[in-house]
Coordinates of C-alpha atoms and ligand atoms in Angstrom, one line a residue:
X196 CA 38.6 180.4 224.8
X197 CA 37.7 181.8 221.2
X198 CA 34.6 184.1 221.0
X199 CA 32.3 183.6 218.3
X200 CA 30.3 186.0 216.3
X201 CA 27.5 184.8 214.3
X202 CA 26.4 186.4 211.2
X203 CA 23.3 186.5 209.1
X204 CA 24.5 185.4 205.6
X205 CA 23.2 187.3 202.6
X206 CA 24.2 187.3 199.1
X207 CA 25.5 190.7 197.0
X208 CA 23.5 189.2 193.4
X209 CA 25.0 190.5 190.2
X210 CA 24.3 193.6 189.4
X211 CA 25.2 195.4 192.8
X212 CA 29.1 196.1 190.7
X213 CA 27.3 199.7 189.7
X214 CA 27.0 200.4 193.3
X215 CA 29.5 201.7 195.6
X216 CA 31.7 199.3 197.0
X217 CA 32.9 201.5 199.9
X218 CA 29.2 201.9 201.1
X219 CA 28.8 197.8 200.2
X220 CA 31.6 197.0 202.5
X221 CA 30.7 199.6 205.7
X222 CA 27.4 198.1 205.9
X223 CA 29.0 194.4 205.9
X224 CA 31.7 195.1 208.0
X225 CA 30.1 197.8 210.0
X226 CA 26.7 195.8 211.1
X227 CA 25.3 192.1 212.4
X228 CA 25.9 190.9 208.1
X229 CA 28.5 190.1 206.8
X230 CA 28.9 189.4 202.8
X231 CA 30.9 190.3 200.4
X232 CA 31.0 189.4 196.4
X233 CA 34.7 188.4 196.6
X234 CA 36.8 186.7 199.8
X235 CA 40.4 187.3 198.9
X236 CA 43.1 185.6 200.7
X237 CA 45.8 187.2 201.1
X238 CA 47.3 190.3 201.4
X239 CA 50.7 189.6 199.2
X240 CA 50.5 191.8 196.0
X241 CA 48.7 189.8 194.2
X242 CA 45.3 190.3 196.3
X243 CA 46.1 193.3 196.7
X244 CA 46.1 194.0 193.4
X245 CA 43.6 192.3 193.0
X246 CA 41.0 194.0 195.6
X247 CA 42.7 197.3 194.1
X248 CA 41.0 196.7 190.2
X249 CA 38.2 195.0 191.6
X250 CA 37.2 198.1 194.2
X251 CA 37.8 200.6 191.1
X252 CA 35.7 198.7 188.9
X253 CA 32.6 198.5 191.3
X254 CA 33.2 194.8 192.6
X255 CA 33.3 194.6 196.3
X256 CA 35.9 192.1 198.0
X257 CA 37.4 191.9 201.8
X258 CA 41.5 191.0 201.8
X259 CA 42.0 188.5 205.1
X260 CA 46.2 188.6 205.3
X261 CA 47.2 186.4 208.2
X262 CA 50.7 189.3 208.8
X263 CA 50.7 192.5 210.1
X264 CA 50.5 195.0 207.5
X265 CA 54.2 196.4 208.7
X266 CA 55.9 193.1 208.1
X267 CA 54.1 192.2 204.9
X268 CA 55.8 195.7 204.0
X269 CA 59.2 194.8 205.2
X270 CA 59.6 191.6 203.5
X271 CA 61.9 192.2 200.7
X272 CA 61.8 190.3 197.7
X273 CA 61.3 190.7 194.0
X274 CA 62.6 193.9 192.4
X275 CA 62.2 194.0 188.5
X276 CA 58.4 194.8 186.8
X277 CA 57.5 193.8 183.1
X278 CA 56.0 196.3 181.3
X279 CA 52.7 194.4 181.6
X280 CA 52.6 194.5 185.6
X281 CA 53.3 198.5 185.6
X282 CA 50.5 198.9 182.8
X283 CA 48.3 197.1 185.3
X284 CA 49.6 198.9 188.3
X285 CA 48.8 202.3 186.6
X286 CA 45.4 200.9 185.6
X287 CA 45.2 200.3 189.6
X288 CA 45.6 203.5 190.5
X289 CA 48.7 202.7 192.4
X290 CA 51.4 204.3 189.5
X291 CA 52.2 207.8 190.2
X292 CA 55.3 206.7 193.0
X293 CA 56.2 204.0 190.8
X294 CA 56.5 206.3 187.0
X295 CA 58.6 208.6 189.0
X296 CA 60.9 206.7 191.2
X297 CA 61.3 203.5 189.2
X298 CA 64.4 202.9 186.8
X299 CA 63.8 201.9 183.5
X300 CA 66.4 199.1 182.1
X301 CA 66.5 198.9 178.7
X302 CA 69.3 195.8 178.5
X303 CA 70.9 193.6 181.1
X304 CA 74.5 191.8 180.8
X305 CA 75.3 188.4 180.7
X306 CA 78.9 187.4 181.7
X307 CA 80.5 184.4 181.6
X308 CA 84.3 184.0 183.0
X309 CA 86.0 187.3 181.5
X310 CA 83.5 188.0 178.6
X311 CA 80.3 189.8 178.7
X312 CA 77.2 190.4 176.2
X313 CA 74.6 193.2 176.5
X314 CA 71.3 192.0 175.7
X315 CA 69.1 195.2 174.2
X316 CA 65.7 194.7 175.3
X317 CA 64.9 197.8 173.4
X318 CA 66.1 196.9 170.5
X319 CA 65.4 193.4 170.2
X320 CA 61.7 194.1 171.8
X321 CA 60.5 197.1 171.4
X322 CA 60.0 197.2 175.5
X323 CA 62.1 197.2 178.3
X324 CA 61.4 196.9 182.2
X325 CA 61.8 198.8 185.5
X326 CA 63.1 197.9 188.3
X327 CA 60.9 199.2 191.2
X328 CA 61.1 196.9 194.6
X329 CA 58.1 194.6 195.5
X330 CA 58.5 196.1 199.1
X331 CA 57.6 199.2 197.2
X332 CA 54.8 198.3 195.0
X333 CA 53.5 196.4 198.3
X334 CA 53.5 199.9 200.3
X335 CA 51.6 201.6 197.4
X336 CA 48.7 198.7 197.7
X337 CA 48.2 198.6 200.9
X338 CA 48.0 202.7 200.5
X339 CA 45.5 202.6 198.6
X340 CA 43.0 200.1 200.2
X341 CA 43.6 201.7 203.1
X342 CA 41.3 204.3 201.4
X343 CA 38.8 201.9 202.0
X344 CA 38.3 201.2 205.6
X345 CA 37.4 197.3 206.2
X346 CA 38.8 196.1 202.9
X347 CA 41.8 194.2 204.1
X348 CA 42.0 192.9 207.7
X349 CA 45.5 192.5 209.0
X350 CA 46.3 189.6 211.3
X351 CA 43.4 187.5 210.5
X352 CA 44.0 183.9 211.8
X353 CA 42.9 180.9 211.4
X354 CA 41.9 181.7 208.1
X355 CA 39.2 178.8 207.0
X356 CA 37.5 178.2 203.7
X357 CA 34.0 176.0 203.4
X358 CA 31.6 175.3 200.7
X359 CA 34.5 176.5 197.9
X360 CA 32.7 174.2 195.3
X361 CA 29.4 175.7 195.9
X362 CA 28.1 178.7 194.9
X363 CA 28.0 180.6 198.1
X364 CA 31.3 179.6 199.6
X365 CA 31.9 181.2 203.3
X366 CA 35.2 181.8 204.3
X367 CA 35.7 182.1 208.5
X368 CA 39.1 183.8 210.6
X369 CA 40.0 184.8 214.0
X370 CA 40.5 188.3 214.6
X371 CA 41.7 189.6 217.9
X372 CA 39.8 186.4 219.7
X373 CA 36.7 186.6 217.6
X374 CA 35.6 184.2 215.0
X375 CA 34.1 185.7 211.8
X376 CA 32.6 184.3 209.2
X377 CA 31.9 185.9 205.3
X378 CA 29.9 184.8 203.0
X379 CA 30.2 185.5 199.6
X380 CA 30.5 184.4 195.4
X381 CA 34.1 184.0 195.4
X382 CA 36.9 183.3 196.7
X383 CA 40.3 184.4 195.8
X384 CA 43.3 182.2 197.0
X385 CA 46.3 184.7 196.8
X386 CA 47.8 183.4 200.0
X387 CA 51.1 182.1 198.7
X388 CA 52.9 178.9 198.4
X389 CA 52.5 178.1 202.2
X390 CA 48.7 179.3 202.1
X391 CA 45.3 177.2 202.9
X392 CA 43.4 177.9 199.6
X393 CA 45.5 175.2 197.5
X394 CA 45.5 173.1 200.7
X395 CA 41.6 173.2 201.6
X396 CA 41.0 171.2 198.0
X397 CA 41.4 167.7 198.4
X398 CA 44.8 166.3 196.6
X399 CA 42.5 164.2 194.4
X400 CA 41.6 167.2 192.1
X401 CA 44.9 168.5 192.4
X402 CA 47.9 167.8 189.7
X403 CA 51.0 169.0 191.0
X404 CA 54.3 169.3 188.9
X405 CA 57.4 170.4 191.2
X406 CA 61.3 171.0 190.5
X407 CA 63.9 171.4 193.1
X408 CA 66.9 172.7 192.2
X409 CA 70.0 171.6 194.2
X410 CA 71.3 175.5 194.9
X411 CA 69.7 178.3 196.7
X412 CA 70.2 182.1 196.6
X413 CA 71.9 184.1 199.0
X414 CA 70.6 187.8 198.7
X415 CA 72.5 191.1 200.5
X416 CA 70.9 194.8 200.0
X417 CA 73.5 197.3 200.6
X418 CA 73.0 201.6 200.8
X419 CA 76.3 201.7 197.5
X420 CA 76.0 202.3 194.5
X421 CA 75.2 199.3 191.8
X422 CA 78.3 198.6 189.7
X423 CA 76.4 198.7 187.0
X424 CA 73.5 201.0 185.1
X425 CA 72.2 197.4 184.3
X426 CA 71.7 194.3 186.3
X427 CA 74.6 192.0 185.3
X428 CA 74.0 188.1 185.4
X429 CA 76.6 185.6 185.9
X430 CA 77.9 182.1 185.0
X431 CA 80.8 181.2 186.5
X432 CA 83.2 177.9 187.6
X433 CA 82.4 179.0 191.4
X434 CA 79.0 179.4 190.6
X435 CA 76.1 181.9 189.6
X436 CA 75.9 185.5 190.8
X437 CA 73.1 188.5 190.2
X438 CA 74.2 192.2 190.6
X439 CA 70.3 193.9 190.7
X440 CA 69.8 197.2 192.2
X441 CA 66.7 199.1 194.3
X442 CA 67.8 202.4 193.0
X443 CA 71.0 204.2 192.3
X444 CA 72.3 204.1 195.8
X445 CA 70.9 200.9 197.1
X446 CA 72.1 197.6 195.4
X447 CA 70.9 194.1 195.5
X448 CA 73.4 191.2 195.2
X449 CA 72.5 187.6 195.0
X450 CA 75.4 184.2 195.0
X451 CA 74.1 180.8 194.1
X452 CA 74.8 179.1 197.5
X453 CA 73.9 175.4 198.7
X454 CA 70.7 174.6 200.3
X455 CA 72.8 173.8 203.5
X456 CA 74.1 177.2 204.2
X457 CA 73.2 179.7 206.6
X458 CA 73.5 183.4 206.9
X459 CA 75.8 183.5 209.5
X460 CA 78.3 181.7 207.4
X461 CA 78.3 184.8 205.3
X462 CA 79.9 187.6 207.1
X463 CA 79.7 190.4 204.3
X464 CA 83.7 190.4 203.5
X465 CA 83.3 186.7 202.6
X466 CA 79.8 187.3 200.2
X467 CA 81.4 190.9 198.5
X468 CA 84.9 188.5 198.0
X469 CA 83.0 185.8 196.6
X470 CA 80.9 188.3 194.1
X471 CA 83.7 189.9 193.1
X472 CA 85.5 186.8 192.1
X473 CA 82.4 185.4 189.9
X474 CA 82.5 188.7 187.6
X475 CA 84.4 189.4 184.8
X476 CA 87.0 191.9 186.3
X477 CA 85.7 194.8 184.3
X478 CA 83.0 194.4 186.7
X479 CA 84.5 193.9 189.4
X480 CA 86.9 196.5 190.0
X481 CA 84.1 198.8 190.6
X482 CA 82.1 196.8 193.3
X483 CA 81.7 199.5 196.1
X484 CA 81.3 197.6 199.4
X485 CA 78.9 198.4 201.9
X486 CA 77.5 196.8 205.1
X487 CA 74.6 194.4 204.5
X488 CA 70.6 196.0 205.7
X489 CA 69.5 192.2 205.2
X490 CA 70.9 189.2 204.1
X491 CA 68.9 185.8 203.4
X492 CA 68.8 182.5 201.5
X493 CA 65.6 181.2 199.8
X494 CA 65.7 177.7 198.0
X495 CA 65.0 177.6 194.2
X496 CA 62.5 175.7 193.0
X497 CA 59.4 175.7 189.9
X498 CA 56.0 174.8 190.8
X499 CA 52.7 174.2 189.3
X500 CA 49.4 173.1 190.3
X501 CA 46.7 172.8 187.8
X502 CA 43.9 173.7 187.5
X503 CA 43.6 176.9 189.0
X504 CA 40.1 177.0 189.8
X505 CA 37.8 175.0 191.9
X506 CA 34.1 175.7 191.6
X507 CA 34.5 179.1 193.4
X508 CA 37.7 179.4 194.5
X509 CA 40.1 181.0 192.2
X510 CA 44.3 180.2 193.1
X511 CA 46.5 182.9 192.0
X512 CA 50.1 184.1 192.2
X513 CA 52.0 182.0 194.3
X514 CA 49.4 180.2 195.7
X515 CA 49.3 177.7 192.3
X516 CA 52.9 178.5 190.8
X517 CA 56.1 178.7 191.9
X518 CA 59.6 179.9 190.1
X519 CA 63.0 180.0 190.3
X520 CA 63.5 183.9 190.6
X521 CA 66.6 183.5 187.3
X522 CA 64.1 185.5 185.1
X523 CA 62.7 187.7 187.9
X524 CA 58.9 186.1 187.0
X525 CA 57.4 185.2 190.2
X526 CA 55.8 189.0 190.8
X527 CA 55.2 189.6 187.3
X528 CA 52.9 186.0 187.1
X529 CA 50.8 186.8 190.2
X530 CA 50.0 190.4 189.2
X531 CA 49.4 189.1 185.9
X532 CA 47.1 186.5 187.5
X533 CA 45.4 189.4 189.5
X534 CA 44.7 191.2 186.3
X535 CA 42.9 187.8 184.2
X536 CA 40.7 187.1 187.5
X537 CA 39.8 190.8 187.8
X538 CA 38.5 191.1 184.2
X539 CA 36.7 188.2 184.7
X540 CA 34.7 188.7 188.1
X541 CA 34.4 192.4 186.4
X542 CA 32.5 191.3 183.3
X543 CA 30.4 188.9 185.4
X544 CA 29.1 191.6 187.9
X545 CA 28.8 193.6 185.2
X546 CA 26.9 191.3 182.4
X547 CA 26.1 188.2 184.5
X548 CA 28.5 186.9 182.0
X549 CA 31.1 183.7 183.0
X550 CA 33.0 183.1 179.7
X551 CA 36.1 185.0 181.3
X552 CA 35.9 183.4 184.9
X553 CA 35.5 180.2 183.1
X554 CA 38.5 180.6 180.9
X555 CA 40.4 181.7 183.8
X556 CA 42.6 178.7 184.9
X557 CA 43.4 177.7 180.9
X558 CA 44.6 181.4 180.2
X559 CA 46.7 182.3 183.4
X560 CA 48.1 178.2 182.9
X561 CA 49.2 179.1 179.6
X562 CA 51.1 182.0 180.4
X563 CA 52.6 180.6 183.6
X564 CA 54.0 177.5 181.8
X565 CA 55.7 179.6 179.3
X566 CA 57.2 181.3 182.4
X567 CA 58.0 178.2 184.1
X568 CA 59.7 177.0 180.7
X569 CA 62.1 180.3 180.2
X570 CA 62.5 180.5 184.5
X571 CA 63.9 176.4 184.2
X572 CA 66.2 177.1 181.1
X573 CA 67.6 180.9 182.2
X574 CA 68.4 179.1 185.6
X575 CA 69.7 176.1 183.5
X576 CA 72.1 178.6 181.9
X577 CA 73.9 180.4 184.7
X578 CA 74.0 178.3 187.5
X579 CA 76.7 175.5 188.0
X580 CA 74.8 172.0 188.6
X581 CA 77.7 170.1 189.5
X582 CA 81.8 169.1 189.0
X583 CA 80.5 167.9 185.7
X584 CA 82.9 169.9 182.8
X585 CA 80.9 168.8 179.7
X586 CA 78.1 171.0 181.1
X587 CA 79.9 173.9 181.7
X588 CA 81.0 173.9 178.1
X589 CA 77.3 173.1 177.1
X590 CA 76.4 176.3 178.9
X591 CA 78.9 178.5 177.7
X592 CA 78.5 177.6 173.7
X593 CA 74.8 178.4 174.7
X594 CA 75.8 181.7 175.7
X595 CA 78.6 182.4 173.2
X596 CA 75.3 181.7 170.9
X597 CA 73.4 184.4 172.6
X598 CA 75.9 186.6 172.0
X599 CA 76.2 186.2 168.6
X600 CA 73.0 185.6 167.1
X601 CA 70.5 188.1 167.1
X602 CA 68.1 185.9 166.7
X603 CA 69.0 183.9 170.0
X604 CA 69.2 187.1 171.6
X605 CA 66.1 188.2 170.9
X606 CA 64.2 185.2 171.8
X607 CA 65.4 185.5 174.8
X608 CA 65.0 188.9 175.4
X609 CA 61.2 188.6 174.4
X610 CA 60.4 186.1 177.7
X611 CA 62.8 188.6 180.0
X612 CA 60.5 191.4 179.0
X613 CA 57.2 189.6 179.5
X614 CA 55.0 187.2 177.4
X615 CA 52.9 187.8 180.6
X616 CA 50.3 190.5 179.2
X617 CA 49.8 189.7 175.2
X618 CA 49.6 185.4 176.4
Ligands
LIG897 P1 52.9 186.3 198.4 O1 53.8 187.5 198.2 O2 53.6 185.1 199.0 O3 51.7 186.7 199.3 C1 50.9 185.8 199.9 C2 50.3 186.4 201.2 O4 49.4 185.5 201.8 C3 49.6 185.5 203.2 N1 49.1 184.3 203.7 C4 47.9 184.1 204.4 N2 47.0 185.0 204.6 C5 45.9 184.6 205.3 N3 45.7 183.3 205.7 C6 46.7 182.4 205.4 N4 46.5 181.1 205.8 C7 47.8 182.8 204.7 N5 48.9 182.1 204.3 C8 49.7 183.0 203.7 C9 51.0 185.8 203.3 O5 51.4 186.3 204.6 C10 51.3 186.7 202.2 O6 51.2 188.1 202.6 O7 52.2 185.8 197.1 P2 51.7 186.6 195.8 O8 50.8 187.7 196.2 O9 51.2 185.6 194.9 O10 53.0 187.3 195.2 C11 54.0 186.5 194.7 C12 55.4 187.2 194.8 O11 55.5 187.6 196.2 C13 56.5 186.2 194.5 O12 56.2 185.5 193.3 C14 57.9 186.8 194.4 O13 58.2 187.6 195.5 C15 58.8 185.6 194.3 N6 60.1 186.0 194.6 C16 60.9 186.7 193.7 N7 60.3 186.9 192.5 C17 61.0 187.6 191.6 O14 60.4 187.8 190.5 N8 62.3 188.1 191.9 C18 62.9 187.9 193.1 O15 64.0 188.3 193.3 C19 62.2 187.2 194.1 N9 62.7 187.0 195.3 C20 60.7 185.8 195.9 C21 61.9 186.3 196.2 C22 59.9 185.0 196.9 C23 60.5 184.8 198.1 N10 59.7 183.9 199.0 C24 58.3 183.6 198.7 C25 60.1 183.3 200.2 C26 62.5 186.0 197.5 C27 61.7 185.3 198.5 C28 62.4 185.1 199.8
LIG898 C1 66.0 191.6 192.2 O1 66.4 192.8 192.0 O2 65.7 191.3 193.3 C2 66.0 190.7 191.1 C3 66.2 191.1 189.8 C4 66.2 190.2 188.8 C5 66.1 188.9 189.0 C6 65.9 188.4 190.3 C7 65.9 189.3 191.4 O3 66.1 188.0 188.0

């Protein structure tokens, strides 16, 4: 039978941000009270991040992530950071691994059947972007609030949230048999797609928009060298393919695939055949095989929920958006997210003030649209829909364009570096 543990609630008023939020959460996790000024849910890197800027700026906040903290790690996922999210992630504290080990890009390829463009970020931008895994920026995190004992409980079930549209919202979870419950201002909802913070509001207040698209990916990471210094994307008659990399001996190779396939279908000679035959030779030739560390599918599909705040719950990341990972977004949005909700629970604990906190869901929506637009049309670009001919020669004018005009290119290569930030 679950145990219960009742706690006297208390509330942390403004003002406390001066203090030290290290002391502020020993003494809540530590004794009979438990309170904190910010719940997050979620131990993705979005809250995280999140808990990261708010801890260095004086706020206090507890991280409830329903995963161990060694498989949050392991999940592999994202692998390219605007130059926004590493700003933020030096601002965090969490850099130093990152400036030294990550790559920076400063173009990417496009090919389509034998022919191939260079898009120069640089050049066209002024910016360019690294490419530094999620896995990675995950393990510097959770380093770093591990600083701060009590600040993110692994394994916390049963996560609950009640009261979220009043102002002292409690949020309860099972930890090794016991039920806890926290009080606090806020709560952060950085618990994913799949999480309960989106699902604890009632649908009535909710508009959803959703896409599916009728492909997935199919991702191998291999110990070989990339093919390329730059990831290469790919439109061709068999269908889309990605060559990304984690470093310069470890690539990451993605295949449009259908929703109905399975790993196991995919012994690695059949996905490095397929790869090589959906890039332009020059490419191909100098694919060096290697056997797969992890292979997976994940369906494609954009998301939106609006708003993204509910009285005192705050959705972020995932949690309210969801893209299809063409223009490598989904990361860069939630930490981006992260950032806007920090500034704003920062100025209110600092000033009292709640024009940020209130301007919240408009800002991050505006930004994430203009994702969600250039995610839709890079994925319209390179994948194959259908049989349908007249499309594939739509797509490829569309890229021969790119190629050509600069200013085509550049537009482009503005939305692949990040609107995320100056938006
Ligand atoms: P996350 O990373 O999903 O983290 C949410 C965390 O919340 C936890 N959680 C709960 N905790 C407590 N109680 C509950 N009830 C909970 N429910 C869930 C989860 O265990 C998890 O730890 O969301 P966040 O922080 O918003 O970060 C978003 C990014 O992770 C995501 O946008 C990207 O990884 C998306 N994505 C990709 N993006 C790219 O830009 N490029 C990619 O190549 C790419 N590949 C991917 C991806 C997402 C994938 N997913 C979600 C299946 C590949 C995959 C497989
Ligand atoms: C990755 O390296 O995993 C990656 C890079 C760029 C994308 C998507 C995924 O657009």
């Amino acid at each position: 039978m679950e145990k219960y543990k009742f706690y006297v609630l208390t509330s942390i008023p403004p003002g406390t941000a001066g203090g030290d939020p290290v002391a502020v959460a020993r003494v809540l996790i530590g004794g009979d009270v438990r309170s904190t000024q910010v719940v997050v849910i979620g131990g993705g890197p979005s809250g995280l991040l999140l808990s990261q800027l708010l801890s260095r700026n004086g706020v206090a906040s507890i991280v409830l992530e329903r995963q161990s903290r060694a498989y949050v790690q392991g999940r592999i996922r994202a692998g390219l950071l605007e130059w926004g999210t590493v700003r933020l992630l030096q601002e965090a504290g969490v850099g130093a691994r990152m400036m030294r080990d990550g790559l920076l890009h400063e173009g990417v390829e496009l090919a389509f059947g034998e022919q191939h463009h260079r898009i120069d970020l640089q050049a066209l931008t002024g910016r360019s972007v690294l490419v530094y895994g999620q896995t990675e920026v995950q393990r510097d995190l959770a380093e770093a609030r591990a600083a701060e004992p009590g600040a993110v409980v692994w394994e916390a079930a049963e996560v609950q949230l009640a009261g979220w549209d009043s102002k002292r919202p409690t949020v309860s979870y099972l930890h090794e048999g016991i039920r806890y419950s926290i009080a606090c201002d806020f709560i952060a909802g950085c618990d994913g797609y799949h999480g309960v913070s989106r699902a604890s509001v009632p649908p009535q207040h909710l508009q959803q928009y959703e896409r599916a698209y009728p492909f997935g990916w199919l991702a191998l990471m291999a110990d070989v060298p990339p093919l390329n210094d730059e990831l290469v994307y790919a439109n061709h008659e068999r269908g889309f393919a990605l060559c990304s990399m984690r470093s310069s001996s470890r690539s990451r190779y993605y295949l449009q695939c259908s929703v109905q396939d399975s790993v196991d279908k995919w012994p690695d000679e059949r996905f490095y055949r397929e790869l090589r035959a959906r890039l332009p030779r020059q490419f191909a030739q100098r694919l060096v095989e290697g056997r797969s560390l992890e292979k997976s599918i994940a369906p494609l599909r954009s998301f939106v929920v609006e708003p993204m705040r509910f009285g005192s719950l705050f959705l972020v990341g995932d949690a309210a958006h969801i893209v299809p990972p063409t223009g490598a977004k989904g990361l860069n949005l939630a930490a981006a997210d992260a950032g806007t909700l920090a500034q704003g629970l920062i100025e209110f604990y600092r000033t009292g003030t709640r024009t940020l906190i209130d301007e919240y869901s408009a800002h991050a929506l505006d930004r994430v649209w203009k994702a969600t637009r250039f995610s839709w049309w890079f994925t319209s670009l390179m994948h194959k829909f259908s049989e349908d001919a007249f499309a594939h020669q739509l797509q490829l004018a569309e890229l021969r364009y790119l190629a050509q005009s600069e200013t085509a290119a550049r537009a482009m290569a503005e939305n692949y570096v990040g609107l995320a930030i100056a938006a």
